[in-house]
Structures are given as structure tokens and as C-alpha cells.
Coordinates of C-alpha atoms and ligand atoms in Angstrom, one line a residue:
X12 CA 12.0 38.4 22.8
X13 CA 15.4 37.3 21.1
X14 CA 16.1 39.5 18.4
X15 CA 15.7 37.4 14.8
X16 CA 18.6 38.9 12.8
X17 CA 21.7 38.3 15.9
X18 CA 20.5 36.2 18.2
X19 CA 20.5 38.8 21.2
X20 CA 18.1 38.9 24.2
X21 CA 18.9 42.6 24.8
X22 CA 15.8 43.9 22.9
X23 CA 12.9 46.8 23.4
X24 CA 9.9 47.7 23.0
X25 CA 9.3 50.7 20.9
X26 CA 5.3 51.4 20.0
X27 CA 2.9 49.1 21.2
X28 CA -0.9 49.0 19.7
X29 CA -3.8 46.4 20.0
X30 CA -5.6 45.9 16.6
X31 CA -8.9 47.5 15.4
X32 CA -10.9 44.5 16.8
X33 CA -8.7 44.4 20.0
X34 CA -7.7 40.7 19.9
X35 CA -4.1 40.7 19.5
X36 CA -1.3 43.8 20.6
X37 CA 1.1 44.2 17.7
X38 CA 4.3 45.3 19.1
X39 CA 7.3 46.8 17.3
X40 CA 11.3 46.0 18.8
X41 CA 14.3 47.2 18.2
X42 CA 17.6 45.4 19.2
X43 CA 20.3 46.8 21.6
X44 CA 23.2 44.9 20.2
X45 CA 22.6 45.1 16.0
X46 CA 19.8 47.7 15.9
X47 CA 17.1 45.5 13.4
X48 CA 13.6 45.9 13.9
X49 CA 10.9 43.5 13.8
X50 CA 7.3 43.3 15.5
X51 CA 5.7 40.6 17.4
X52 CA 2.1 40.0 18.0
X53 CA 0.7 39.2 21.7
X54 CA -2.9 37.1 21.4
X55 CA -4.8 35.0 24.0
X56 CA -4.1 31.3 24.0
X57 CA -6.5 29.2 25.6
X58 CA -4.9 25.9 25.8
X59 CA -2.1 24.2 24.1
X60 CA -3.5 21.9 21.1
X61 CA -2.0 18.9 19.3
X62 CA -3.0 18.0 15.9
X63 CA -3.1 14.6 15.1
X64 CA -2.8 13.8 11.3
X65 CA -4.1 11.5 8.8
X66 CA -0.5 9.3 9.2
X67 CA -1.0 9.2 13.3
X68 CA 1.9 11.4 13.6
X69 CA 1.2 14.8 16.4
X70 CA 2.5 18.2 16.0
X71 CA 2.0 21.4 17.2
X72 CA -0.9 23.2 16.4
X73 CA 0.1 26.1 14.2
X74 CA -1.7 29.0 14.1
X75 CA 0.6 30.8 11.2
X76 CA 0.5 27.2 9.2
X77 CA -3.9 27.7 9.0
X78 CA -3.2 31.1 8.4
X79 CA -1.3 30.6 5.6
X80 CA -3.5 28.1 3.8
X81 CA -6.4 29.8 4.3
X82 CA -4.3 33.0 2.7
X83 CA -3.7 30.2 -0.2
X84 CA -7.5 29.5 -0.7
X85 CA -8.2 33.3 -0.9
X86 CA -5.4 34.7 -3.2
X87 CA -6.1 37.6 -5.1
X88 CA -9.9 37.3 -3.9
X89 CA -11.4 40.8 -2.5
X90 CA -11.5 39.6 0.8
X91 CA -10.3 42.2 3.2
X92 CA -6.9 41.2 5.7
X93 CA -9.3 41.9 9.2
X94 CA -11.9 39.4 8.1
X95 CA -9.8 37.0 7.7
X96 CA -7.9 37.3 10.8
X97 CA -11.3 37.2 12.5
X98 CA -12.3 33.5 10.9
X99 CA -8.9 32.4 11.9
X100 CA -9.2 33.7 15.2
X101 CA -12.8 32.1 15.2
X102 CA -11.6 28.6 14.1
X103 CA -9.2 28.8 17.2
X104 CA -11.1 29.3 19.5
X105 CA -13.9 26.8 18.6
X106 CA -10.7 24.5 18.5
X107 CA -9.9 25.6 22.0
X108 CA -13.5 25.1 23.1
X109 CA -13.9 21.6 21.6
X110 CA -12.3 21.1 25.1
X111 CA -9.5 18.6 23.8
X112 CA -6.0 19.0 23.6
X113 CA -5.7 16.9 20.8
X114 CA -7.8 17.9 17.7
X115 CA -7.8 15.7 14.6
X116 CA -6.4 17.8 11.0
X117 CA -9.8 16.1 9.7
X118 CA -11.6 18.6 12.4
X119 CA -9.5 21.6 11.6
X120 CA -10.5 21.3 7.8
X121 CA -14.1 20.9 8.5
X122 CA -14.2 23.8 10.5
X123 CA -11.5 26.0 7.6
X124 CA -14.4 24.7 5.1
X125 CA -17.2 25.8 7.3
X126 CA -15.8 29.2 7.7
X127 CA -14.3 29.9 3.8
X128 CA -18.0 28.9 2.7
X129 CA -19.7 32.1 4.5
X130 CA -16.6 34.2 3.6
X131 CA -15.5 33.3 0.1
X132 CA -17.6 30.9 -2.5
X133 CA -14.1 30.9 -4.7
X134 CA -12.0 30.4 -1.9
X135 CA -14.0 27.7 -0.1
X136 CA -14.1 25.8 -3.8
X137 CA -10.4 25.9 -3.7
X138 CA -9.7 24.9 0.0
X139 CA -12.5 21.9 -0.1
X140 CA -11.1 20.6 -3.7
X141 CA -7.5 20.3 -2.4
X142 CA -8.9 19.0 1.3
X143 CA -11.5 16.5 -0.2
X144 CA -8.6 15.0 -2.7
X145 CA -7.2 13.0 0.2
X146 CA -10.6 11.5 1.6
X147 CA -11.4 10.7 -2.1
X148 CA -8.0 8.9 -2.8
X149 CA -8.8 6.7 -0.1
X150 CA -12.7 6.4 -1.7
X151 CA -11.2 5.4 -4.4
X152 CA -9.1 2.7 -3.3
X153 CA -12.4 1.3 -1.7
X154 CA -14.2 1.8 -4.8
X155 CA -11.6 -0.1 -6.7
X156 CA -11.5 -3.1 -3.9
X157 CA -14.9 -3.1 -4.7
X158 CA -14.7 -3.3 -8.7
X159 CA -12.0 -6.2 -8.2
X160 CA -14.7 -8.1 -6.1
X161 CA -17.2 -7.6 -8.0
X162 CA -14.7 -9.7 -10.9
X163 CA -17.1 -12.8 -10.8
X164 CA -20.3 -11.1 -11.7
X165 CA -22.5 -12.3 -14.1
X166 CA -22.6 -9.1 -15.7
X167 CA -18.7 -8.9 -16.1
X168 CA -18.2 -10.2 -20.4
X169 CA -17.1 -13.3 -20.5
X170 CA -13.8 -12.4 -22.1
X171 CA -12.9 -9.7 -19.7
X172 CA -13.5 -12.3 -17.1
X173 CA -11.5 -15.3 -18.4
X174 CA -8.7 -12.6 -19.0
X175 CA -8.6 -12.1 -15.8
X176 CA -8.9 -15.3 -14.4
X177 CA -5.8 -16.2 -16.4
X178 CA -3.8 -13.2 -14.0
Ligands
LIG15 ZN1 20.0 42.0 17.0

């Protein structure tokens, strides 16, 4: 594992441990060539997965990018670090299991919602309002297609409507 701070291959291993639940071994290196420490974690990986956003563009899935906005969501909420390890790990492996490579990010939200709302009320509130923002902007632009349709309605005033008509 290529040491972060000087680029150098020539690294050890000094103390390895799995964690309480056993999922993941956290290991801690030292480097030959500039001495800095760092540790790396070793978990299973079922399959390689794709994300496909909203925009149609695919990147990797990231399992420290959902970690970190499901850390968002649950600042400074009394949630301890294990559990929410655990729902992350849980979310990736029903990822895995959905037995595609390619997941959509609409799929990966659902299932971050599912999991926040049995962890953390506050945090789940936080994670849906941000997440349901971008299915409502698009809503609203139906909504509004709609209003502007609706233009030559009887119940439209009349003045409103010759303004318009006058666009
Ligand atoms: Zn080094």
C-alpha cells in the first residue's frame, strides 16, 4: 500500500485488528523510506458497482462519499460511530445484492432514507429534505407547465388572461 505522505511502496504492516463486529480489519503502516504512519481498512467487496446519476453520467460507487453524507445528516446527533458503520455496511450490501452492477443514485437515496428513518428521526428529516429537493424541483417544473396550460380556463380573471394573451 503506497505510502500517502512520499509516494513509496516500501511500507509495513505494524498492528493489525478486525473491528468489534468483525466486518472490516483496520490495519496500521509505517513507511520504510519517510517513516509516516497511516491505517488502512480491509472490508469484503462483493462486486464492483456503478452509480448512474440523475444527469446520465456513471461513476464509481463510493463507499466513503455515502459515508460522509450520511455523517452530514447525523451531525452532532447521539448516534454512536459502530451503528452507523453497520447501516452503511447494510446499504452496501443490499446494493451488492440488488444483483446489478449499475445502481441508480435515486436507489442509493431510497435505501440511505430507509435506513436514517430506523436510526435517527432528525437525521432522516435532514437527509430526505435535501434528497427530495431535487425530485421536487422537477415537480415543480411540471406543476408550472401545468399552471401555464391551464392559461385559457374559464376560471383564470379575465384581466389576468388578456394580460397574458398580449405576451
Ligand atoms: Zn513514506
Amino acid at each position: 500500500m503506497r505510502c500517502p505522505y512520499c509516494g513509496s511502496t516500501n511500507t509495513q504492516v505494524k498492528d493489525s485488528r478486525p473491528s468489534e463486529d468483525h466486518t472490516t480489519i483496520r490495519r496500521r503502516r509505517v513507511c520504510a523510506d519517510c517513516g509516516g504512519r497511516y491505517t488502512t481498512f480491509e472490508r469484503v467487496q462483493l462486486r464492483e458497482l456503478t452509480v448512474l446519476k440523475r444527469s446520465g453520467r456513471r461513476v464509481p460507487f463510493d463507499r466513503d462519499k455515502l459515508m460522509r453524507s450520511v455523517q452530514i445528516a447525523l451531525r452532532k446527533r447521539p448516534v454512536e460511530p459502530e451503528r452507523v458503520e453497520r447501516m452503511v455496511s447494510g446499504i452496501v450490501r443490499r446494493l451488492e445484492n440488488m444483483g446489478e452492477n449499475e445502481v441508480k443514485s435515486e436507489a442509493v437515496g431510497r435505501l440511505v432514507m430507509e435506513a436514517l428513518k430506523a436510526l435517527d428521526d432528525v437525521a432522516y428529516v435532514r437527509f430526505a429534505s435535501v434528497y427530495k429537493n431535487f425530485r421536487e424541483a422537477k415537480d415543480f417544473e411540471a406543476l408550472l407547465g401545468e399552471l401555464t396550460a391551464a392559461d385559457d380556463d374559464e376560471d383564470v380573471p379575465t384581466d389576468r388572461a388578456s394580460a397574458s394573451a398580449e405576451d
